[in-house]
Coordinates of C-alpha atoms in Angstrom, one line a residue:
X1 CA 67.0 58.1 -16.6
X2 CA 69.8 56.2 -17.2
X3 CA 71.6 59.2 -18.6
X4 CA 70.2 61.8 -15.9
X5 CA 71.1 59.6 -12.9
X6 CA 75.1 60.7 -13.4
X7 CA 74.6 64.0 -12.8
X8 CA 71.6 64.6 -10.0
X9 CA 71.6 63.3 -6.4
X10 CA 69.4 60.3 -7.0
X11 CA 67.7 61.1 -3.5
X12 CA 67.0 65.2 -4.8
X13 CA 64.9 63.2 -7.8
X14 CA 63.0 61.3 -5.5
X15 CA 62.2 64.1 -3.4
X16 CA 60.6 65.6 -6.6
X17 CA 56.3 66.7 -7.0
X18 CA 54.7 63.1 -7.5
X19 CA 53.9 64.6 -11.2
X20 CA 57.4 65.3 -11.8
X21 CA 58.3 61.9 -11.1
X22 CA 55.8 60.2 -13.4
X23 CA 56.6 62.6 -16.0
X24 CA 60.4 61.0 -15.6
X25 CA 59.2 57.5 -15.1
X26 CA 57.8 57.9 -18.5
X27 CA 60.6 59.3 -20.3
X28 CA 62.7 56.5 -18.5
X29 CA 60.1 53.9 -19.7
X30 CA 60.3 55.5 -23.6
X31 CA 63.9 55.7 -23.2
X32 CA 64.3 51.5 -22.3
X33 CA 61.4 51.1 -25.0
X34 CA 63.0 52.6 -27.7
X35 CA 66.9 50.9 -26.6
X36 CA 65.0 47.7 -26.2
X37 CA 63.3 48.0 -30.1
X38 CA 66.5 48.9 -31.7
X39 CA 68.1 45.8 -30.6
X40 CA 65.1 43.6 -31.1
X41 CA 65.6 44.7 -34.6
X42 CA 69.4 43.7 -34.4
X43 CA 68.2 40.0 -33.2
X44 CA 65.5 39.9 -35.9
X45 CA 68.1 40.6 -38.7
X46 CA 71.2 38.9 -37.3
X47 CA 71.5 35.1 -37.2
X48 CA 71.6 32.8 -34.1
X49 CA 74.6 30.1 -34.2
X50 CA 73.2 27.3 -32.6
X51 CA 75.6 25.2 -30.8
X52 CA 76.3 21.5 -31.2
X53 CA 74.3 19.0 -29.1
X54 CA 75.6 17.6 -26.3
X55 CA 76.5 13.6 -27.5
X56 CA 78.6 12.4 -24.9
X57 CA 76.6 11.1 -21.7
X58 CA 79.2 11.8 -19.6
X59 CA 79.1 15.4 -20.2
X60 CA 75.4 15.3 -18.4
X61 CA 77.2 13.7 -14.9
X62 CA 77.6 15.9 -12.0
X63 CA 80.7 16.5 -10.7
X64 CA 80.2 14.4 -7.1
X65 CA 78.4 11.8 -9.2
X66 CA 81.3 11.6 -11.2
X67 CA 84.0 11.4 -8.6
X68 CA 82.6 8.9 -7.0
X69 CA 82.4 6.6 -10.8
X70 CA 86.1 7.2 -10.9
X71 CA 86.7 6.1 -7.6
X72 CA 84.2 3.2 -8.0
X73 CA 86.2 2.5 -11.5
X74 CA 82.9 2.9 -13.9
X75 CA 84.1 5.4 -15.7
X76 CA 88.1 6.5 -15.9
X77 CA 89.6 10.0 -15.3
X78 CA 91.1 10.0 -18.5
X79 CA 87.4 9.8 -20.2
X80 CA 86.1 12.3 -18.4
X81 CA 89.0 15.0 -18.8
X82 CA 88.7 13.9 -23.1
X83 CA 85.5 14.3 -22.7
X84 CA 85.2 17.4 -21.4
X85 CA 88.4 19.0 -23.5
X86 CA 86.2 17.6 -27.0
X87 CA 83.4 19.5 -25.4
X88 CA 85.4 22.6 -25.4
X89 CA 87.1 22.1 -28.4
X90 CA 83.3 21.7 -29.9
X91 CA 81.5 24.5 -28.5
X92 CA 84.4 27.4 -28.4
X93 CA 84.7 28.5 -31.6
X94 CA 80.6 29.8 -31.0
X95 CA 81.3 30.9 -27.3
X96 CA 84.9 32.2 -27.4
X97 CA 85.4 31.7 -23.5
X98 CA 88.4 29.4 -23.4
X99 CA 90.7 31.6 -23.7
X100 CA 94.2 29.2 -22.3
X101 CA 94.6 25.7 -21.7
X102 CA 96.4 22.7 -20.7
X103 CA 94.7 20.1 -22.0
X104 CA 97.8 17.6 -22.7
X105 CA 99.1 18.6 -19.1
X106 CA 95.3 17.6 -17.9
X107 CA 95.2 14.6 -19.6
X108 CA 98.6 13.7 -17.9
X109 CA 97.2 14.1 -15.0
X110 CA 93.8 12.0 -15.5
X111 CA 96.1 8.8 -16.3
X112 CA 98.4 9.5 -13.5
X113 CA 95.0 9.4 -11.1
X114 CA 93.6 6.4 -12.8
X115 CA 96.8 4.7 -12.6
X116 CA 97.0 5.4 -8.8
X117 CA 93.5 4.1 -8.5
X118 CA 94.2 0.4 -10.3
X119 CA 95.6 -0.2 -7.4
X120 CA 92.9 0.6 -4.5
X121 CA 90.8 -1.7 -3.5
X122 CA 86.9 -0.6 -3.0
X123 CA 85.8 0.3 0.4
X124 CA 89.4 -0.2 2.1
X125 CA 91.0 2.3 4.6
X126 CA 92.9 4.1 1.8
X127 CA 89.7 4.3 -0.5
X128 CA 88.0 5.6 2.1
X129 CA 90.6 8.3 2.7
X130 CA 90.3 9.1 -1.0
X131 CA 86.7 10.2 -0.5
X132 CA 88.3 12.0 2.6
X133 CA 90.8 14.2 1.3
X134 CA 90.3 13.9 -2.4
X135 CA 86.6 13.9 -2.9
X136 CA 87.2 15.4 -6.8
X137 CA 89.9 13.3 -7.7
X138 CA 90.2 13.1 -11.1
X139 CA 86.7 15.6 -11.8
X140 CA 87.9 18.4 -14.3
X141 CA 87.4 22.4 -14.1
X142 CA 87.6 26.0 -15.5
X143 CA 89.3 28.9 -13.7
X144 CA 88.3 32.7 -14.4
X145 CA 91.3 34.7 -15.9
X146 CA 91.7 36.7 -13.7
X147 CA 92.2 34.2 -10.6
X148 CA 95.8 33.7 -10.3
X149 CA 96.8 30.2 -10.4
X150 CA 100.6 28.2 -11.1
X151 CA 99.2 26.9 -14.4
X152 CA 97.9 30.1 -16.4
X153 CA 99.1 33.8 -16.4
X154 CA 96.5 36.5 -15.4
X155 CA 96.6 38.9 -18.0
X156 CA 92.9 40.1 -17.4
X157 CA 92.1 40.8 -20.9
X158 CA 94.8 43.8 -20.9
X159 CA 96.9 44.3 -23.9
X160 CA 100.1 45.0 -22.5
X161 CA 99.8 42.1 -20.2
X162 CA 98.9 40.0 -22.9
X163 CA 102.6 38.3 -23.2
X164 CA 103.6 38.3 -19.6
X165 CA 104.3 35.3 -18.7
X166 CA 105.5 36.3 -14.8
X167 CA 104.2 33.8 -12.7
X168 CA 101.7 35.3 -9.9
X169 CA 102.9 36.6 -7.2
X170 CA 100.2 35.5 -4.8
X171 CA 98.3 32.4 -5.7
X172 CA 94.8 32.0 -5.0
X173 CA 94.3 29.2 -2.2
X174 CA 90.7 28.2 -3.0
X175 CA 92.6 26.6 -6.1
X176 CA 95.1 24.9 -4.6
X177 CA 92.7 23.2 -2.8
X178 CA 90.3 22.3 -5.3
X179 CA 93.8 20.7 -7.0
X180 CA 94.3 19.5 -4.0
X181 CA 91.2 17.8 -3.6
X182 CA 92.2 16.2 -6.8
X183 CA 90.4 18.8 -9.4
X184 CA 92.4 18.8 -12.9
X185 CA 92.4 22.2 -14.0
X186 CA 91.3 22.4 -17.9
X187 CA 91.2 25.7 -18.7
X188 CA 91.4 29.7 -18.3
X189 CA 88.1 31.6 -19.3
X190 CA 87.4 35.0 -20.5
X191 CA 87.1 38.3 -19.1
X192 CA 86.1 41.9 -19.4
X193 CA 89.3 44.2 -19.3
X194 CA 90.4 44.2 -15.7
X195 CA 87.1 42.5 -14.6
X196 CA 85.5 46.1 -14.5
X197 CA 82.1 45.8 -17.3
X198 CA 78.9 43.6 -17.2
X199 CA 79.7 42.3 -20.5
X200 CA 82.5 40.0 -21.3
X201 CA 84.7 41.2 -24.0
X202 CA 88.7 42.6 -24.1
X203 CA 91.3 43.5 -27.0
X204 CA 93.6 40.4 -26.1
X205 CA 90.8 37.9 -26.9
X206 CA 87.7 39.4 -28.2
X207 CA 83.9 39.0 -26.7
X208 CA 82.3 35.8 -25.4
X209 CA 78.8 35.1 -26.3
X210 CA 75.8 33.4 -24.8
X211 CA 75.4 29.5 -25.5
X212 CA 71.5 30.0 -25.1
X213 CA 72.2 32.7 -28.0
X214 CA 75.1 33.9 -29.2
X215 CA 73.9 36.8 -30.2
X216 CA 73.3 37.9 -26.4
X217 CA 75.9 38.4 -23.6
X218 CA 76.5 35.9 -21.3
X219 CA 77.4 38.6 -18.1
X220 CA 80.5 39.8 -16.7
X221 CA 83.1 39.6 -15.3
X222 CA 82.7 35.9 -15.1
X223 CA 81.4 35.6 -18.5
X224 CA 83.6 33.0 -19.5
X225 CA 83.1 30.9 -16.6
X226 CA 79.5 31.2 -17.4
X227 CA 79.7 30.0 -20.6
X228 CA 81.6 27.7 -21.0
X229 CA 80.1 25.7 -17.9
X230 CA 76.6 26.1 -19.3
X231 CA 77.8 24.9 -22.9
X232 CA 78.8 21.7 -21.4
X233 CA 82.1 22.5 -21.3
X234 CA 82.7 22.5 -17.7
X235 CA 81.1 21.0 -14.8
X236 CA 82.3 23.9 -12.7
X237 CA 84.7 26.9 -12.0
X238 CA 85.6 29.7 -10.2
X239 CA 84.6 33.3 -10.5
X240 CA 85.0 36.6 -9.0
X241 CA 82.3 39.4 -8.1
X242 CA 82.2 43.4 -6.4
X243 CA 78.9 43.8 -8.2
X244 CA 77.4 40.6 -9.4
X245 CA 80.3 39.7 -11.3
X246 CA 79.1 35.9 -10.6
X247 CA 75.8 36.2 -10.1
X248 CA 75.3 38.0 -13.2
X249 CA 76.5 35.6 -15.6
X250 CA 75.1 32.5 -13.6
X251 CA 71.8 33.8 -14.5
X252 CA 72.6 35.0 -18.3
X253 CA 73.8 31.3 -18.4
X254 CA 71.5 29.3 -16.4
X255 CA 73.5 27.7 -13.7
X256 CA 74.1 27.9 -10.3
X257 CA 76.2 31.3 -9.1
X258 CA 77.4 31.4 -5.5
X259 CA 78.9 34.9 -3.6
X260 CA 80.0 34.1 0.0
X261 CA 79.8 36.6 2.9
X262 CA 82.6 38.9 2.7
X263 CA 85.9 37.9 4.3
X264 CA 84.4 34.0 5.0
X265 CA 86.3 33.1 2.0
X266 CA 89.9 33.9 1.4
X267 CA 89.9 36.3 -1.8
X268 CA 93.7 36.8 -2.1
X269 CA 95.5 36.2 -5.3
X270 CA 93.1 38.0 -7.8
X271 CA 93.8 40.5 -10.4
X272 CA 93.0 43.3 -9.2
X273 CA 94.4 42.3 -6.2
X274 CA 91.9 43.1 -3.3
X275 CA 93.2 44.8 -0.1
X276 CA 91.8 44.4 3.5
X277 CA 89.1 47.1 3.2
X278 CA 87.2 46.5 -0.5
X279 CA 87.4 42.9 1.1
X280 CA 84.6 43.7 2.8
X281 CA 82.7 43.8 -1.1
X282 CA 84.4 41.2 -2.9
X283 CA 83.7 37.8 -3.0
X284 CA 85.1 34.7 -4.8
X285 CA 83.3 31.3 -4.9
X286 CA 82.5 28.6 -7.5
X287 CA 80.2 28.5 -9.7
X288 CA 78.5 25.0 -11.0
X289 CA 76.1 23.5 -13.7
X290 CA 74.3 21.5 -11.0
X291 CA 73.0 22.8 -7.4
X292 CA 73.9 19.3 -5.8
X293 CA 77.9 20.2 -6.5
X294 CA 77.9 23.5 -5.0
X295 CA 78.3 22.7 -1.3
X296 CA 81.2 20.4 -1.4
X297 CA 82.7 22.4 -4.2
X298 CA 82.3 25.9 -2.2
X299 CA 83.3 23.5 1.0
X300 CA 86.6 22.5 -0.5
X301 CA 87.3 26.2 -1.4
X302 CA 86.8 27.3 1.6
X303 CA 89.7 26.8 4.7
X304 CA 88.5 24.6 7.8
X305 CA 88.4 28.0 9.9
X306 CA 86.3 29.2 7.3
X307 CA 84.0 26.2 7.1
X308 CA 83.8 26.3 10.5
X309 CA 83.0 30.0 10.6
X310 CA 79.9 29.0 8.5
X311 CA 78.8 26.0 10.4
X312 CA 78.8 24.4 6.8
X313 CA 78.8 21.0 8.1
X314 CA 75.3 21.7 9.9
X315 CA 72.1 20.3 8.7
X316 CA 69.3 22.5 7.1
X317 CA 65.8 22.0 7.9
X318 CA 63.9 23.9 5.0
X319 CA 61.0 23.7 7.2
X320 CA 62.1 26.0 9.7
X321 CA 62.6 28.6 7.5
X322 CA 61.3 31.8 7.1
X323 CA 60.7 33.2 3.7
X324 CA 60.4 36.4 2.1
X325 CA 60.4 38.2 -1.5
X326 CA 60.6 40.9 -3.3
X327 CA 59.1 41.5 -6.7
X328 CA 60.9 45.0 -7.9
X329 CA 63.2 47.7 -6.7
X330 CA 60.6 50.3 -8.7
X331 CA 63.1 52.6 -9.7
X332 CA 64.3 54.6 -12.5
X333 CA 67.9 53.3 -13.1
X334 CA 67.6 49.8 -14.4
X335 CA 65.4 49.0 -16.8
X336 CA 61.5 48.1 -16.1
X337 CA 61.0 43.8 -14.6
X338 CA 60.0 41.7 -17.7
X339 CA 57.0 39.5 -17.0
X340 CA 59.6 36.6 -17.2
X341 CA 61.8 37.6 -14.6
X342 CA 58.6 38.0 -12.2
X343 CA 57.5 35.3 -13.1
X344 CA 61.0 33.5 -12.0
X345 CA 60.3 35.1 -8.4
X346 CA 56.5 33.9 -8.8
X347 CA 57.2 30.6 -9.8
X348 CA 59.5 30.2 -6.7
X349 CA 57.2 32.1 -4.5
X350 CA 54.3 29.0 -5.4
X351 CA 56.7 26.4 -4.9
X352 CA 56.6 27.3 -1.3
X353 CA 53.1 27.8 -1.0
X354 CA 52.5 24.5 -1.7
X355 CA 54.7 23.0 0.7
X356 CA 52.8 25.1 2.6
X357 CA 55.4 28.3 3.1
X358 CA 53.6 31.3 3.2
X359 CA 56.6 33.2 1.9
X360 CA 56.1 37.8 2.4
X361 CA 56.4 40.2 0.2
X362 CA 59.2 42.9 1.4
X363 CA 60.0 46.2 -0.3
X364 CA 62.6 48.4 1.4
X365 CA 62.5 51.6 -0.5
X366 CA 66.2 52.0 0.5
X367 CA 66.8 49.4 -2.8
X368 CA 65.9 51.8 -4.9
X369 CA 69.3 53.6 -4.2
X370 CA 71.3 51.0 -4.8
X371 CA 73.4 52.0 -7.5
X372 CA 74.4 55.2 -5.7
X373 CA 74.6 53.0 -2.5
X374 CA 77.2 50.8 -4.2
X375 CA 79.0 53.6 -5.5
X376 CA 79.3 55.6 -1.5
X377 CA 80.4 51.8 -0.7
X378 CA 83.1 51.4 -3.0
X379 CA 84.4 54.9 -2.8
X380 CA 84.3 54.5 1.1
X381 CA 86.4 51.1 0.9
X382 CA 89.0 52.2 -1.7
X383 CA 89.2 55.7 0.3
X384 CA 87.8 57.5 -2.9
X385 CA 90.4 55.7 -5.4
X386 CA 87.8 54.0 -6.8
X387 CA 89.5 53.9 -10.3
X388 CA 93.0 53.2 -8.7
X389 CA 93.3 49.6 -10.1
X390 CA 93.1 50.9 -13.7
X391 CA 96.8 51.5 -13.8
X392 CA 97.0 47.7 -14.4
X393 CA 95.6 48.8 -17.8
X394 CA 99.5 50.2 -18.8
X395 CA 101.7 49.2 -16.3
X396 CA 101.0 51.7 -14.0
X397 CA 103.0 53.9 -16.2
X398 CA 103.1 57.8 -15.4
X399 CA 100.9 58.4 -17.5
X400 CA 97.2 57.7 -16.9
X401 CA 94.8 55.7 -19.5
X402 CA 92.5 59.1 -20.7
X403 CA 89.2 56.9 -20.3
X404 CA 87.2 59.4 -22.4
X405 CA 89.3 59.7 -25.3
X406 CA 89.8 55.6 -25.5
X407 CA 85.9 56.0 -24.8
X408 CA 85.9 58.1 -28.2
X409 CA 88.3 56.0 -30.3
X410 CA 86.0 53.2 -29.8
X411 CA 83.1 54.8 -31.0
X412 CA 84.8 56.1 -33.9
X413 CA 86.1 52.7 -34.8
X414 CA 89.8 54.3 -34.0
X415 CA 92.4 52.3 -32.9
X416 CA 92.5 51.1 -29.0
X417 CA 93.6 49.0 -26.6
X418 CA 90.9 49.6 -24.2
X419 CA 87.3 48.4 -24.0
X420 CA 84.4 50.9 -24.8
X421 CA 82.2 49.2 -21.9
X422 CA 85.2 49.9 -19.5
X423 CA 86.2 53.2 -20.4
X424 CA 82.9 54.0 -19.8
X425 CA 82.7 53.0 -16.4
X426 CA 85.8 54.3 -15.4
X427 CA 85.3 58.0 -16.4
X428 CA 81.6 58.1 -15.2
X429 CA 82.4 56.9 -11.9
X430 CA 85.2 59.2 -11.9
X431 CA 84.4 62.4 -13.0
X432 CA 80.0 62.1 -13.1
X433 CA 79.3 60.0 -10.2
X434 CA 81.9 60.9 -7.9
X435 CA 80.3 61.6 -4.9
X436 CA 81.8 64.3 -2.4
X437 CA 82.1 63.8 1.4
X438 CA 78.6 64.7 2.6
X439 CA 76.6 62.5 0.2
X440 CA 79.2 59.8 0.5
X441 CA 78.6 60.2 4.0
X442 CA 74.3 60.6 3.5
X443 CA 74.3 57.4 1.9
X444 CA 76.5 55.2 4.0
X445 CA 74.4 56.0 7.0
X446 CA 71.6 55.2 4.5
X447 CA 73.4 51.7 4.3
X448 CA 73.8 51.0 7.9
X449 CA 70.4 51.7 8.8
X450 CA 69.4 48.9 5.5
X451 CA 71.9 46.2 6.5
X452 CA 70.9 46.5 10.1
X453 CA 67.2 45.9 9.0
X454 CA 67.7 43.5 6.5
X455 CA 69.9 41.3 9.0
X456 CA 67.1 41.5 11.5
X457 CA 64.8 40.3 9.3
X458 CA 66.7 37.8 8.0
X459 CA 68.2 36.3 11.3
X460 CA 70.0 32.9 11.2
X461 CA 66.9 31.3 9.6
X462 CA 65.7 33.6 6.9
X463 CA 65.8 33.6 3.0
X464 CA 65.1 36.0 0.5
X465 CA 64.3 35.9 -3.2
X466 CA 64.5 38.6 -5.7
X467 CA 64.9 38.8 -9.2
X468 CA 68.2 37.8 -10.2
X469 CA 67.8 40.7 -13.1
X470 CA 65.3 42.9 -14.5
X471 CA 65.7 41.0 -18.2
X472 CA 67.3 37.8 -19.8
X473 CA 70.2 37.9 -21.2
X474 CA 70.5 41.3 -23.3
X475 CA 72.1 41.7 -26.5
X476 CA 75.6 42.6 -26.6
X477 CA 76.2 46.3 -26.0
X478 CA 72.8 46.3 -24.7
X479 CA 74.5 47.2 -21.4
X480 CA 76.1 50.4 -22.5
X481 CA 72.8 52.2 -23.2
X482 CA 71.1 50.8 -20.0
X483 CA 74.4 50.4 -17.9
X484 CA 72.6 50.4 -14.4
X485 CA 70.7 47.0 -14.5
X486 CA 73.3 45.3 -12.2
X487 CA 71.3 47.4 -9.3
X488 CA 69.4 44.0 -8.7
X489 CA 72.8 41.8 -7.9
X490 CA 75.4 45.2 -6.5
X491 CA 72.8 45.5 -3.6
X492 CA 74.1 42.7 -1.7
X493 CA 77.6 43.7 -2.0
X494 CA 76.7 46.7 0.0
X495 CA 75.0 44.8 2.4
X496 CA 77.4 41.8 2.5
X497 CA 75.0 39.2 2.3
X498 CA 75.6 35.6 0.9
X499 CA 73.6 34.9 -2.4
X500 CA 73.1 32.1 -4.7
X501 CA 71.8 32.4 -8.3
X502 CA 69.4 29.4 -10.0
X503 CA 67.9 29.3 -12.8
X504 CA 64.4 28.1 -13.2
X505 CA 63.0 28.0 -16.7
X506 CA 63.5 29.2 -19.8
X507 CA 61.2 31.9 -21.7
X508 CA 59.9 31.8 -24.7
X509 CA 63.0 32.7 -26.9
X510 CA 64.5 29.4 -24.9
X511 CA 66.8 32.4 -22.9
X512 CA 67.7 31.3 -19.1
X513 CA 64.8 32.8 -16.4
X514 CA 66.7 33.0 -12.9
X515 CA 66.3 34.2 -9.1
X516 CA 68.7 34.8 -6.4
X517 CA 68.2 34.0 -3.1
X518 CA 69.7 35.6 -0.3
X519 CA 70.1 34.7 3.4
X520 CA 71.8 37.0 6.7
X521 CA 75.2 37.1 7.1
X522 CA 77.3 33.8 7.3
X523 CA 74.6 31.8 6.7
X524 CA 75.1 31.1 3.5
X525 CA 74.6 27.2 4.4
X526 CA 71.0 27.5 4.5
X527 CA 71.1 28.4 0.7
X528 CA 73.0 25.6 -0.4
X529 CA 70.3 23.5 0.5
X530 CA 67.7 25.5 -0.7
X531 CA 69.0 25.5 -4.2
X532 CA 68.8 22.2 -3.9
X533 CA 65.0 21.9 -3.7
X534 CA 65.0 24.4 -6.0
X535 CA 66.9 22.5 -8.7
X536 CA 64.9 19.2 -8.0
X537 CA 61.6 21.0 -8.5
X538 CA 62.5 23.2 -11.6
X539 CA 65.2 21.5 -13.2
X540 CA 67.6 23.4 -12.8
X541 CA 70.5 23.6 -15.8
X542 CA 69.3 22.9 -19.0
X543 CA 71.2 22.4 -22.4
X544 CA 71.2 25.0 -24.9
X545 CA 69.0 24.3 -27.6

């Protein structure tokens, strides 16, 4: 179905005789069978890399713990930051997700701090202003590519941006304050050309693999940021997402993936850079190995209007919740739910029941639209243009990048400077799942009428848990043949709802098993602290094996 859904009004199919639908369920079920057999056979011939163990304790600290050992004098900056650049110098020749760094600059920087802090005294005025305005002084972290920043260029995994060295015009302020706040930025991480596929791979720096396996995907866009925080090699960073960009590699990875409500965090100073109206999809926020670092992490990103805006200072009480799930969208676009992944949302679903949370089962057939729904949104937020930011790809040159025939040079091994995943995207969106004014319009109402019940549900004390995917991690180029399994994370762009992404086991192939929870608009404090209890009865993060 994956390969019909292009070219028919998703609605029109649903609409068909029951028979006729079952008939296509079927075929879509053979089709993901057969995609799914061919690359089980690629893992069963190909060999795993397994990567180094994680030696060095420190490595194992999160990052709050750790700023407060540095204030406290246990441990030094310096060791942390060497720490942490080994770790990357270790694992990246298996992962490929460091893609710049600064590690002489960082280490610079780590002695500076520890030099500054030989000369405060414990628990006087000035420390205490420390853990005031500098609560990650001297705590390391990784920066997506694409983020613009003083310290790295965003090239975006384009080729003819690969030697610009032209500083951004618009930094991103979420990273000023993390440096700020005394974070050391380490290092820029990988991305999928222009941040537009679900796998992580360009022609400027090759493809990033999975630390769990390398042989598997670790997500996109963030893919880097993903990996190399799971490795070990980070205790945090900074992604982007428009269609689970975050959330998607957070659970290929198994760690903690955070998207905001739309417009409560500043999202200026990305590549693409967003305007005011696809704002109201994109979201940028940290993501973190451990649940207990997200908070202040996300609440050092954020302004003080838009901490305020939140109400991210107020307390949680998980008891007054209200909690609801969902087991499957049951549609014919992404591939059929593993037993792992509803088992992630089961396993979640009887933690609650024994603190006595009676947690209820939703289904809002509207979510079985949601790739078509994601499309109306984007094409109603970038008034139609919805492949406009390509002409990053040359320059915005006269001439446009011909996504088919870079399509075709990949898969005829022909030279090209463009990403097979990408082109891809581009020209089916443009030219096979453009949608004209009516349906646009058909399925925006649809949206409305879904936010508005979703929100009601929800309220200012509701949480929701759905899968975070309908598999593991895939293999790479998995994606390309069943392109429409980011329906379970794009859903909440449309609806503009704050999610967070943990992990909570690991299957049988020792592969990451996640959820995401969801709560109503701006209150995305309420899942901060749900992670939490999450983490502490899971697990959460564990190193790849």
């Amino acid at each position: 179905m994956v390969l019909l859904f292009p070219l028919i009004d998703s609605e029109k199919i649903y609409k068909l005789p029951h028979i006729v639908i079952s008939f296509l369920q079927l075929l879509h079920i053979f089709y993901c069978t057969i995609v799914n057999f061919i690359f089980n056979v690629y893992l069963f011939l190909s060999k795993k890399e397994k990567l180094p163990k994680i030696k060095n304790d420190l490595l194992l600290i999160p990052a709050t713990k750790c700023a407060q050992m540095i204030r406290d004098k246990e441990i030094t900056s310096y060791e942390l930051v060497k720490a942490y650049i080994d770790r990357q110098k270790e694992v990246n020749p298996f992962i490929n997700a460091v893609v710049l760094e600064r590690y002489e600059d960082a280490l610079k920087d780590a002695k500076s701090i520890d030099e500054y802090l030989e000369k405060i005294k414990p628990y006087t005025k000035e420390y205490y202003k420390i853990v005031d305005e500098k609560p990650l002084l001297g705590v390391p972290f990784t920066l997506k590519n694409s983020i613009k920043c003083e310290e790295f260029p965003p090239i975006a995994g384009i080729v003819c941006r690969n030697h610009n060295e032209t500083k951004a015009d618009i930094m991103c302020k979420g990273v000023e304050r993390l440096k700020n706040a005394g974070g050391i930025l380490l290092a820029s991480t990988n991305v999928p050309e222009l941040c537009m596929w679900i796998e992580t791979n360009n022609k400027v720096w090759g493809r990033t693999n999975n630390p769990y396996d390398t042989r598997r995907s670790p997500g996109g866009s963030s893919g880097g940021e993903g990996a190399i925080i799971s490795a070990g090699g980070s205790l945090f960073g900074v992604g982007s997402d428009i269609a689970g960009s975050i959330r998607i590699p957070a659970c290929h990875c198994g760690i903690f993936g955070y998207k905001n409500t739309p417009k409560s965090i500043d999202v200026r100073g990305h590549l693409p850079e967003p305007d005011e109206k696809i704002m109201n999809m994109v979201a940028q926020a940290p993501m973190a190995r451990y649940a207990c670092d997200l908070k202040l992490i996300s609440k050092i990103y954020m302004s003080e209007e838009e901490r305020v805006s939140l109400r991210m200072d107020e307390e949680v009480d998980i008891n007054s919740l209200n909690f609801y799930y969902i087991e499957d969208f049951s549609f014919m676009e992404a591939q059929p739910m593993t037993k792992d992944c509803l088992q992630g949302v089961h396993s979640v679903v009887k933690m609650l029941e024994d603190f006595n949370k009676v947690p209820v089962n939703l289904y809002f057939d509207e979510f079985k639209y949601s790739n078509v729904l994601w499309q109306a949104t984007l094409q109603y937020y970038t008034d139609d243009q919805v492949t406009g930011a390509s002409g990053y790809m040359n320059n915005f040159s006269k001439t446009k990048v011909p996504f088919l025939q870079e399509a075709l040079k990949n898969m005829f091994c022909l030279q090209s400077n463009h990403d097979l995943g990408v082109m891809l995207w581009l020209y089916e969106f443009e030219n096979l799942r453009f949608l004209n004014p009516q349906l646009k319009k058909k399925y925006l109402d649809m949206r409305d009428k879904l936010m508005k019940k979703i929100n009601d549900i929800l309220g200012d004390n509701g949480i929701l848990i759905v899968p975070a995917y309908p598999t593991v991690a895939p293999p790479h180029n998995h994606q390309l043949f069943l392109r429409m399994d980011k329906s379970y994370t794009e859903i909440f762009n449309v609806l503009g709802l704050p999610v967070i992404t943990c992990p909570i086991f690991l299957n049988s192939s020792g592969i990451p098993v996640c959820v995401q929870i969801a709560a109503g608009k701006n209150q995305d404090r309420l899942l901060f602290s749900f992670a939490e209890v999450i983490e502490k009865k899971f697990g959460g993060w564990r190193e790849p094996k």
